[in-house]
Amino acid sequence: MRHARLTHIAQDLWGQVLRQGDVCVDATCGNGHDTAFLAKAVGRGGTVHAFDVQQQAIDATQQAVAGSVPGDEAPALHLHLRSHAEMRQVVADHSARVVVFNLGYLPGSDKETITQRSSTLAAVEAACQVLQPGGLCSILCYTGHPGGVEEYEAVKAAAGALPTSAWVTSEVRLLNRPSAPVLLLVWKRP
Amino acid sequence: MRHARLTHIAQDLWGQVLRQGDVCVDATCGNGHDTAFLAKAVGRGGTVHAFDVQQQAIDATQQAVAGSVPGDEAPALHLHLRSHAEMRQVVADHSARVVVFNLGYLPGSDKETITQRSSTLAAVEAACQVLQPGGLCSILCYTGHPGGVEEYEAVKAAAGALPTSAWVTSEVRLLNRPSAPVLLLVWKRP
């Protein structure tokens, strides 16, 4: 929480939740940094599913994991060149300990391929299904690009509508860096 | 962070930051639960300063600490029947590892004695002075009583105006419990 970057706050939280052998999902693998973090956290015996609609992201993620996790410590890595909204077709319900989203566009890409409000909402709904009790879904939302605010507002509203009997949902935002992204957290109660 | 109560999220964070022997401050000791938590966290060799303007709170806090920390494990406990805005008169600058605020009124009291926007702002400013590098000030804000929203907005604005070079400030709020309080976090960079 004392990090100045919400990406690091998010990683801290994943690290607190994940144990070796867990199943987890990077719903927007992009350049692969988050997937590599997850792969290290679950290690040998674990499983990481990574989704992206861009081949460039899938390739970068494969390289990022290979470059940061030694082969004999690596989990099973499943790279899916498809929409994260189709998550339930490859990840079993109630199996994932952590599901992470880093919305917006792929850093370094053309910025024309961005996550979209409707598919993001479907993907977050799918994430809630594949999450195991006690698990965490974290969603980092960027609001600086066209459609970003609407996407963030939609996901926030969906998280806010989850019943308190089964879910704890919260928002973390930096106050003295107003242009920073916003972190939404969705916990499934044990 | 996965707690459904922000009071527990806050305590989790204090626990991550505090080490035995630290100096810390409960700026609004109320019924003493937070002071007792802090006392356990810093233990023997540590120092806890607790402030409240109500004798009832000071008495309750003394009892809460005595009832939850064995005498031979207790830190030095200094109870101050005065405004937390005067914190710098008894806590040395750059000495406190954690300063906590739980704004609003004393649970179980007449609800007429509440923290006030102006003195709260002065107290948070004082807290930033007494905080040591790497330290945390957490402020739990209630918005359901008259003046609560204005007090929260004022503290949030002050936290948002702190320079990013020296401070990381953030806000945590529960999304599916809109009437829940809001947690403001002010970290002094190491």
PDB file of C-alpha atoms in Angstrom, chain A:
ATOM      1  CA  MET A   1       0.000   0.000   0.000  1.00  0.00           C
ATOM      2  CA  ARG A   2       2.861   2.410   0.531  1.00  0.00           C
ATOM      3  CA  HIS A   3       4.030   1.992  -3.043  1.00  0.00           C
ATOM      4  CA  ALA A   4       3.684   5.001  -5.275  1.00  0.00           C
ATOM      5  CA  ARG A   5       2.590   2.760  -8.157  1.00  0.00           C
ATOM      6  CA  LEU A   6      -0.686   0.898  -8.040  1.00  0.00           C
ATOM      7  CA  THR A   7       0.854  -1.860 -10.166  1.00  0.00           C
ATOM      8  CA  HIS A   8       3.150  -2.584  -7.228  1.00  0.00           C
ATOM      9  CA  ILE A   9       0.342  -2.345  -4.683  1.00  0.00           C
ATOM     10  CA  ALA A  10      -1.575  -4.883  -6.766  1.00  0.00           C
ATOM     11  CA  GLN A  11       1.433  -7.222  -6.993  1.00  0.00           C
ATOM     12  CA  ASP A  12       1.921  -6.985  -3.227  1.00  0.00           C
ATOM     13  CA  LEU A  13      -1.651  -8.142  -2.723  1.00  0.00           C
ATOM     14  CA  TRP A  14      -1.325 -11.045  -5.193  1.00  0.00           C
ATOM     15  CA  GLY A  15       1.841 -12.095  -3.428  1.00  0.00           C
ATOM     16  CA  GLN A  16       0.047 -12.138  -0.077  1.00  0.00           C
ATOM     17  CA  VAL A  17      -2.718 -14.338  -1.454  1.00  0.00           C
ATOM     18  CA  LEU A  18      -0.908 -16.766  -3.760  1.00  0.00           C
ATOM     19  CA  ARG A  19       0.805 -19.950  -2.633  1.00  0.00           C
ATOM     20  CA  GLN A  20       2.942 -22.377  -4.586  1.00  0.00           C
ATOM     21  CA  GLY A  21       0.782 -24.685  -6.685  1.00  0.00           C
ATOM     22  CA  ASP A  22      -2.123 -22.265  -7.081  1.00  0.00           C
ATOM     23  CA  VAL A  23      -4.027 -21.626 -10.303  1.00  0.00           C
ATOM     24  CA  CYS A  24      -4.159 -17.990 -11.428  1.00  0.00           C
ATOM     25  CA  VAL A  25      -5.151 -15.940 -14.443  1.00  0.00           C
ATOM     26  CA  ASP A  26      -3.659 -12.907 -16.155  1.00  0.00           C
ATOM     27  CA  ALA A  27      -6.664 -11.720 -18.130  1.00  0.00           C
ATOM     28  CA  THR A  28      -4.719  -9.026 -19.998  1.00  0.00           C
ATOM     29  CA  CYS A  29      -1.155 -10.253 -20.270  1.00  0.00           C
ATOM     30  CA  GLY A  30       0.204  -7.393 -22.415  1.00  0.00           C
ATOM     31  CA  ASN A  31       3.977  -7.274 -22.124  1.00  0.00           C
ATOM     32  CA  GLY A  32       3.989 -10.188 -19.681  1.00  0.00           C
ATOM     33  CA  HIS A  33       5.310  -8.497 -16.553  1.00  0.00           C
ATOM     34  CA  ASP A  34       2.295  -9.470 -14.465  1.00  0.00           C
ATOM     35  CA  THR A  35       2.249 -13.006 -15.868  1.00  0.00           C
ATOM     36  CA  ALA A  36       5.910 -13.389 -14.913  1.00  0.00           C
ATOM     37  CA  PHE A  37       5.127 -12.180 -11.386  1.00  0.00           C
ATOM     38  CA  LEU A  38       2.254 -14.667 -11.108  1.00  0.00           C
ATOM     39  CA  ALA A  39       4.411 -17.476 -12.516  1.00  0.00           C
ATOM     40  CA  LYS A  40       7.067 -16.859  -9.870  1.00  0.00           C
ATOM     41  CA  ALA A  41       4.436 -16.709  -7.126  1.00  0.00           C
ATOM     42  CA  VAL A  42       2.778 -20.038  -7.926  1.00  0.00           C
ATOM     43  CA  GLY A  43       5.972 -21.781  -9.094  1.00  0.00           C
ATOM     44  CA  ARG A  44       6.380 -25.454  -9.934  1.00  0.00           C
ATOM     45  CA  GLY A  45       3.096 -27.308  -9.670  1.00  0.00           C
ATOM     46  CA  GLY A  46       1.115 -24.127 -10.234  1.00  0.00           C
ATOM     47  CA  THR A  47      -0.816 -23.072 -13.327  1.00  0.00           C
ATOM     48  CA  VAL A  48      -0.962 -19.671 -15.022  1.00  0.00           C
ATOM     49  CA  HIS A  49      -3.497 -18.842 -17.712  1.00  0.00           C
ATOM     50  CA  ALA A  50      -2.683 -15.711 -19.719  1.00  0.00           C
ATOM     51  CA  PHE A  51      -5.069 -14.058 -22.187  1.00  0.00           C
ATOM     52  CA  ASP A  52      -4.546 -11.454 -24.872  1.00  0.00           C
ATOM     53  CA  VAL A  53      -6.087 -10.746 -28.263  1.00  0.00           C
ATOM     54  CA  GLN A  54      -2.734  -9.638 -29.723  1.00  0.00           C
ATOM     55  CA  GLN A  55      -0.102 -12.148 -30.878  1.00  0.00           C
ATOM     56  CA  GLN A  56       2.544  -9.556 -30.027  1.00  0.00           C
ATOM     57  CA  ALA A  57       1.431  -9.734 -26.377  1.00  0.00           C
ATOM     58  CA  ILE A  58       1.368 -13.535 -26.310  1.00  0.00           C
ATOM     59  CA  ASP A  59       4.925 -13.660 -27.709  1.00  0.00           C
ATOM     60  CA  ALA A  60       6.165 -11.004 -25.280  1.00  0.00           C
ATOM     61  CA  THR A  61       4.567 -12.841 -22.351  1.00  0.00           C
ATOM     62  CA  GLN A  62       6.189 -16.151 -23.304  1.00  0.00           C
ATOM     63  CA  GLN A  63       9.563 -14.402 -23.391  1.00  0.00           C
ATOM     64  CA  ALA A  64       8.943 -12.507 -20.151  1.00  0.00           C
ATOM     65  CA  VAL A  65       8.134 -15.677 -18.228  1.00  0.00           C
ATOM     66  CA  ALA A  66      11.008 -17.629 -19.777  1.00  0.00           C
ATOM     67  CA  GLY A  67      13.373 -14.799 -18.906  1.00  0.00           C
ATOM     68  CA  SER A  68      12.359 -14.473 -15.290  1.00  0.00           C
ATOM     69  CA  VAL A  69      11.454 -17.975 -14.074  1.00  0.00           C
ATOM     70  CA  PRO A  70      13.988 -20.838 -14.387  1.00  0.00           C
ATOM     71  CA  GLY A  71      12.514 -23.810 -16.263  1.00  0.00           C
ATOM     72  CA  ASP A  72      12.625 -26.166 -13.287  1.00  0.00           C
ATOM     73  CA  GLU A  73      10.707 -23.671 -11.125  1.00  0.00           C
ATOM     74  CA  ALA A  74       8.130 -22.730 -13.744  1.00  0.00           C
ATOM     75  CA  PRO A  75       4.418 -23.461 -13.471  1.00  0.00           C
ATOM     76  CA  ALA A  76       2.308 -24.755 -16.334  1.00  0.00           C
ATOM     77  CA  LEU A  77       1.828 -21.711 -18.577  1.00  0.00           C
ATOM     78  CA  HIS A  78      -1.192 -21.615 -20.865  1.00  0.00           C
ATOM     79  CA  LEU A  79      -1.196 -18.726 -23.342  1.00  0.00           C
ATOM     80  CA  HIS A  80      -4.589 -17.987 -24.877  1.00  0.00           C
ATOM     81  CA  LEU A  81      -4.828 -15.831 -28.013  1.00  0.00           C
ATOM     82  CA  ARG A  82      -8.475 -15.001 -27.398  1.00  0.00           C
ATOM     83  CA  SER A  83     -10.711 -12.627 -25.517  1.00  0.00           C
ATOM     84  CA  HIS A  84     -10.619 -12.817 -21.738  1.00  0.00           C
ATOM     85  CA  ALA A  85     -14.414 -12.752 -21.921  1.00  0.00           C
ATOM     86  CA  GLU A  86     -14.089 -16.430 -22.947  1.00  0.00           C
ATOM     87  CA  MET A  87     -12.189 -17.294 -19.764  1.00  0.00           C
ATOM     88  CA  ARG A  88     -14.648 -19.900 -18.565  1.00  0.00           C
ATOM     89  CA  GLN A  89     -14.018 -22.019 -21.649  1.00  0.00           C
ATOM     90  CA  VAL A  90     -10.480 -22.761 -20.462  1.00  0.00           C
ATOM     91  CA  VAL A  91     -10.423 -22.054 -16.703  1.00  0.00           C
ATOM     92  CA  ALA A  92     -12.546 -24.248 -14.430  1.00  0.00           C
ATOM     93  CA  ASP A  93     -15.085 -22.540 -12.204  1.00  0.00           C
ATOM     94  CA  HIS A  94     -13.917 -21.974  -8.615  1.00  0.00           C
ATOM     95  CA  SER A  95     -10.360 -22.967  -9.499  1.00  0.00           C
ATOM     96  CA  ALA A  96      -8.412 -19.690  -9.628  1.00  0.00           C
ATOM     97  CA  ARG A  97      -6.880 -18.127  -6.538  1.00  0.00           C
ATOM     98  CA  VAL A  98      -6.127 -14.822  -8.276  1.00  0.00           C
ATOM     99  CA  VAL A  99      -7.350 -13.210 -11.491  1.00  0.00           C
ATOM    100  CA  VAL A 100      -5.738  -9.956 -12.613  1.00  0.00           C
ATOM    101  CA  PHE A 101      -6.725  -7.319 -15.138  1.00  0.00           C
ATOM    102  CA  ASN A 102      -4.586  -4.432 -16.339  1.00  0.00           C
ATOM    103  CA  LEU A 103      -6.996  -2.572 -18.597  1.00  0.00           C
ATOM    104  CA  GLY A 104      -6.323  -0.175 -21.452  1.00  0.00           C
ATOM    105  CA  TYR A 105      -3.887  -0.737 -24.292  1.00  0.00           C
ATOM    106  CA  LEU A 106      -0.703  -2.720 -24.737  1.00  0.00           C
ATOM    107  CA  PRO A 107       2.273  -0.501 -23.827  1.00  0.00           C
ATOM    108  CA  GLY A 108       4.329   0.156 -26.943  1.00  0.00           C
ATOM    109  CA  SER A 109       1.574  -0.892 -29.336  1.00  0.00           C
ATOM    110  CA  ASP A 110      -0.556   1.224 -31.672  1.00  0.00           C
ATOM    111  CA  LYS A 111      -2.940   2.167 -28.830  1.00  0.00           C
ATOM    112  CA  GLU A 112      -5.843   1.338 -31.123  1.00  0.00           C
ATOM    113  CA  THR A 113      -6.430  -2.093 -29.632  1.00  0.00           C
ATOM    114  CA  ILE A 114      -7.833  -1.338 -26.200  1.00  0.00           C
ATOM    115  CA  THR A 115      -9.976  -3.255 -23.779  1.00  0.00           C
ATOM    116  CA  GLN A 116     -13.647  -2.450 -24.277  1.00  0.00           C
ATOM    117  CA  ARG A 117     -16.324  -1.783 -21.712  1.00  0.00           C
ATOM    118  CA  SER A 118     -18.644  -4.621 -22.775  1.00  0.00           C
ATOM    119  CA  SER A 119     -16.048  -7.385 -23.125  1.00  0.00           C
ATOM    120  CA  THR A 120     -14.289  -6.207 -19.966  1.00  0.00           C
ATOM    121  CA  LEU A 121     -17.558  -6.459 -18.054  1.00  0.00           C
ATOM    122  CA  ALA A 122     -18.150  -9.964 -19.424  1.00  0.00           C
ATOM    123  CA  ALA A 123     -14.589 -10.926 -18.526  1.00  0.00           C
ATOM    124  CA  VAL A 124     -14.872  -9.628 -14.956  1.00  0.00           C
ATOM    125  CA  GLU A 125     -18.119 -11.543 -14.587  1.00  0.00           C
ATOM    126  CA  ALA A 126     -16.323 -14.664 -15.845  1.00  0.00           C
ATOM    127  CA  ALA A 127     -13.462 -13.966 -13.433  1.00  0.00           C
ATOM    128  CA  CYS A 128     -15.931 -13.967 -10.526  1.00  0.00           C
ATOM    129  CA  GLN A 129     -17.066 -17.421 -11.672  1.00  0.00           C
ATOM    130  CA  VAL A 130     -13.605 -18.954 -11.986  1.00  0.00           C
ATOM    131  CA  LEU A 131     -12.429 -17.451  -8.677  1.00  0.00           C
ATOM    132  CA  GLN A 132     -12.213 -19.866  -5.777  1.00  0.00           C
ATOM    133  CA  PRO A 133     -13.576 -18.912  -2.331  1.00  0.00           C
ATOM    134  CA  GLY A 134     -11.032 -16.701  -0.608  1.00  0.00           C
ATOM    135  CA  GLY A 135      -9.666 -15.606  -3.966  1.00  0.00           C
ATOM    136  CA  LEU A 136      -8.954 -12.141  -5.320  1.00  0.00           C
ATOM    137  CA  CYS A 137      -9.704 -10.427  -8.607  1.00  0.00           C
ATOM    138  CA  SER A 138      -7.774  -7.180  -9.099  1.00  0.00           C
ATOM    139  CA  ILE A 139      -8.569  -4.763 -11.904  1.00  0.00           C
ATOM    140  CA  LEU A 140      -6.288  -1.838 -12.692  1.00  0.00           C
ATOM    141  CA  CYS A 141      -8.252   0.801 -14.588  1.00  0.00           C
ATOM    142  CA  TYR A 142      -6.777   3.596 -16.688  1.00  0.00           C
ATOM    143  CA  THR A 143      -8.897   6.664 -17.299  1.00  0.00           C
ATOM    144  CA  GLY A 144      -6.677   8.797 -19.540  1.00  0.00           C
ATOM    145  CA  HIS A 145      -7.613   7.336 -22.944  1.00  0.00           C
ATOM    146  CA  PRO A 146     -10.965   7.583 -24.784  1.00  0.00           C
ATOM    147  CA  GLY A 147     -13.463   5.191 -23.210  1.00  0.00           C
ATOM    148  CA  GLY A 148     -11.273   4.624 -20.174  1.00  0.00           C
ATOM    149  CA  VAL A 149     -13.503   6.484 -17.744  1.00  0.00           C
ATOM    150  CA  GLU A 150     -16.630   4.705 -19.008  1.00  0.00           C
ATOM    151  CA  GLU A 151     -14.930   1.315 -18.704  1.00  0.00           C
ATOM    152  CA  TYR A 152     -13.775   2.102 -15.156  1.00  0.00           C
ATOM    153  CA  GLU A 153     -17.210   3.370 -14.124  1.00  0.00           C
ATOM    154  CA  ALA A 154     -18.885   0.253 -15.522  1.00  0.00           C
ATOM    155  CA  VAL A 155     -16.570  -2.168 -13.720  1.00  0.00           C
ATOM    156  CA  LYS A 156     -16.838  -0.132 -10.511  1.00  0.00           C
ATOM    157  CA  ALA A 157     -20.643  -0.242 -10.705  1.00  0.00           C
ATOM    158  CA  ALA A 158     -20.571  -4.010 -11.274  1.00  0.00           C
ATOM    159  CA  ALA A 159     -18.234  -4.514  -8.311  1.00  0.00           C
ATOM    160  CA  GLY A 160     -20.429  -2.255  -6.195  1.00  0.00           C
ATOM    161  CA  ALA A 161     -23.488  -4.339  -7.011  1.00  0.00           C
ATOM    162  CA  LEU A 162     -22.022  -7.637  -5.770  1.00  0.00           C
ATOM    163  CA  PRO A 163     -23.792  -8.915  -2.640  1.00  0.00           C
ATOM    164  CA  THR A 164     -21.917  -8.258   0.598  1.00  0.00           C
ATOM    165  CA  SER A 165     -22.797 -11.751   1.811  1.00  0.00           C
ATOM    166  CA  ALA A 166     -20.365 -13.289  -0.674  1.00  0.00           C
ATOM    167  CA  TRP A 167     -18.053 -10.462  -1.770  1.00  0.00           C
ATOM    168  CA  VAL A 168     -15.863  -7.700  -0.379  1.00  0.00           C
ATOM    169  CA  THR A 169     -15.169  -5.118  -3.060  1.00  0.00           C
ATOM    170  CA  SER A 170     -13.002  -2.058  -2.671  1.00  0.00           C
ATOM    171  CA  GLU A 171     -11.265   0.682  -4.589  1.00  0.00           C
ATOM    172  CA  VAL A 172      -7.767   2.058  -4.051  1.00  0.00           C
ATOM    173  CA  ARG A 173      -6.732   5.349  -5.627  1.00  0.00           C
ATOM    174  CA  LEU A 174      -3.738   7.603  -5.208  1.00  0.00           C
ATOM    175  CA  LEU A 175      -4.769  11.037  -3.988  1.00  0.00           C
ATOM    176  CA  ASN A 176      -1.758  13.149  -4.833  1.00  0.00           C
ATOM    177  CA  ARG A 177      -1.379  11.629  -8.312  1.00  0.00           C
ATOM    178  CA  PRO A 178      -4.842  12.247  -9.783  1.00  0.00           C
ATOM    179  CA  SER A 179      -3.916  10.979 -13.244  1.00  0.00           C
ATOM    180  CA  ALA A 180      -2.781   7.618 -11.840  1.00  0.00           C
ATOM    181  CA  PRO A 181      -4.936   4.568 -12.587  1.00  0.00           C
ATOM    182  CA  VAL A 182      -7.463   3.221 -10.095  1.00  0.00           C
ATOM    183  CA  LEU A 183      -7.279  -0.239  -8.552  1.00  0.00           C
ATOM    184  CA  LEU A 184     -10.506  -2.165  -8.057  1.00  0.00           C
ATOM    185  CA  LEU A 185     -10.383  -5.219  -5.776  1.00  0.00           C
ATOM    186  CA  VAL A 186     -12.976  -7.979  -5.723  1.00  0.00           C
ATOM    187  CA  TRP A 187     -12.571 -10.593  -2.981  1.00  0.00           C
ATOM    188  CA  LYS A 188     -14.688 -13.711  -2.851  1.00  0.00           C
ATOM    189  CA  ARG A 189     -15.394 -14.585   0.769  1.00  0.00           C
ATOM    190  CA  PRO A 190     -13.997 -17.965   1.942  1.00  0.00           C
TER     191      PRO A 190
END
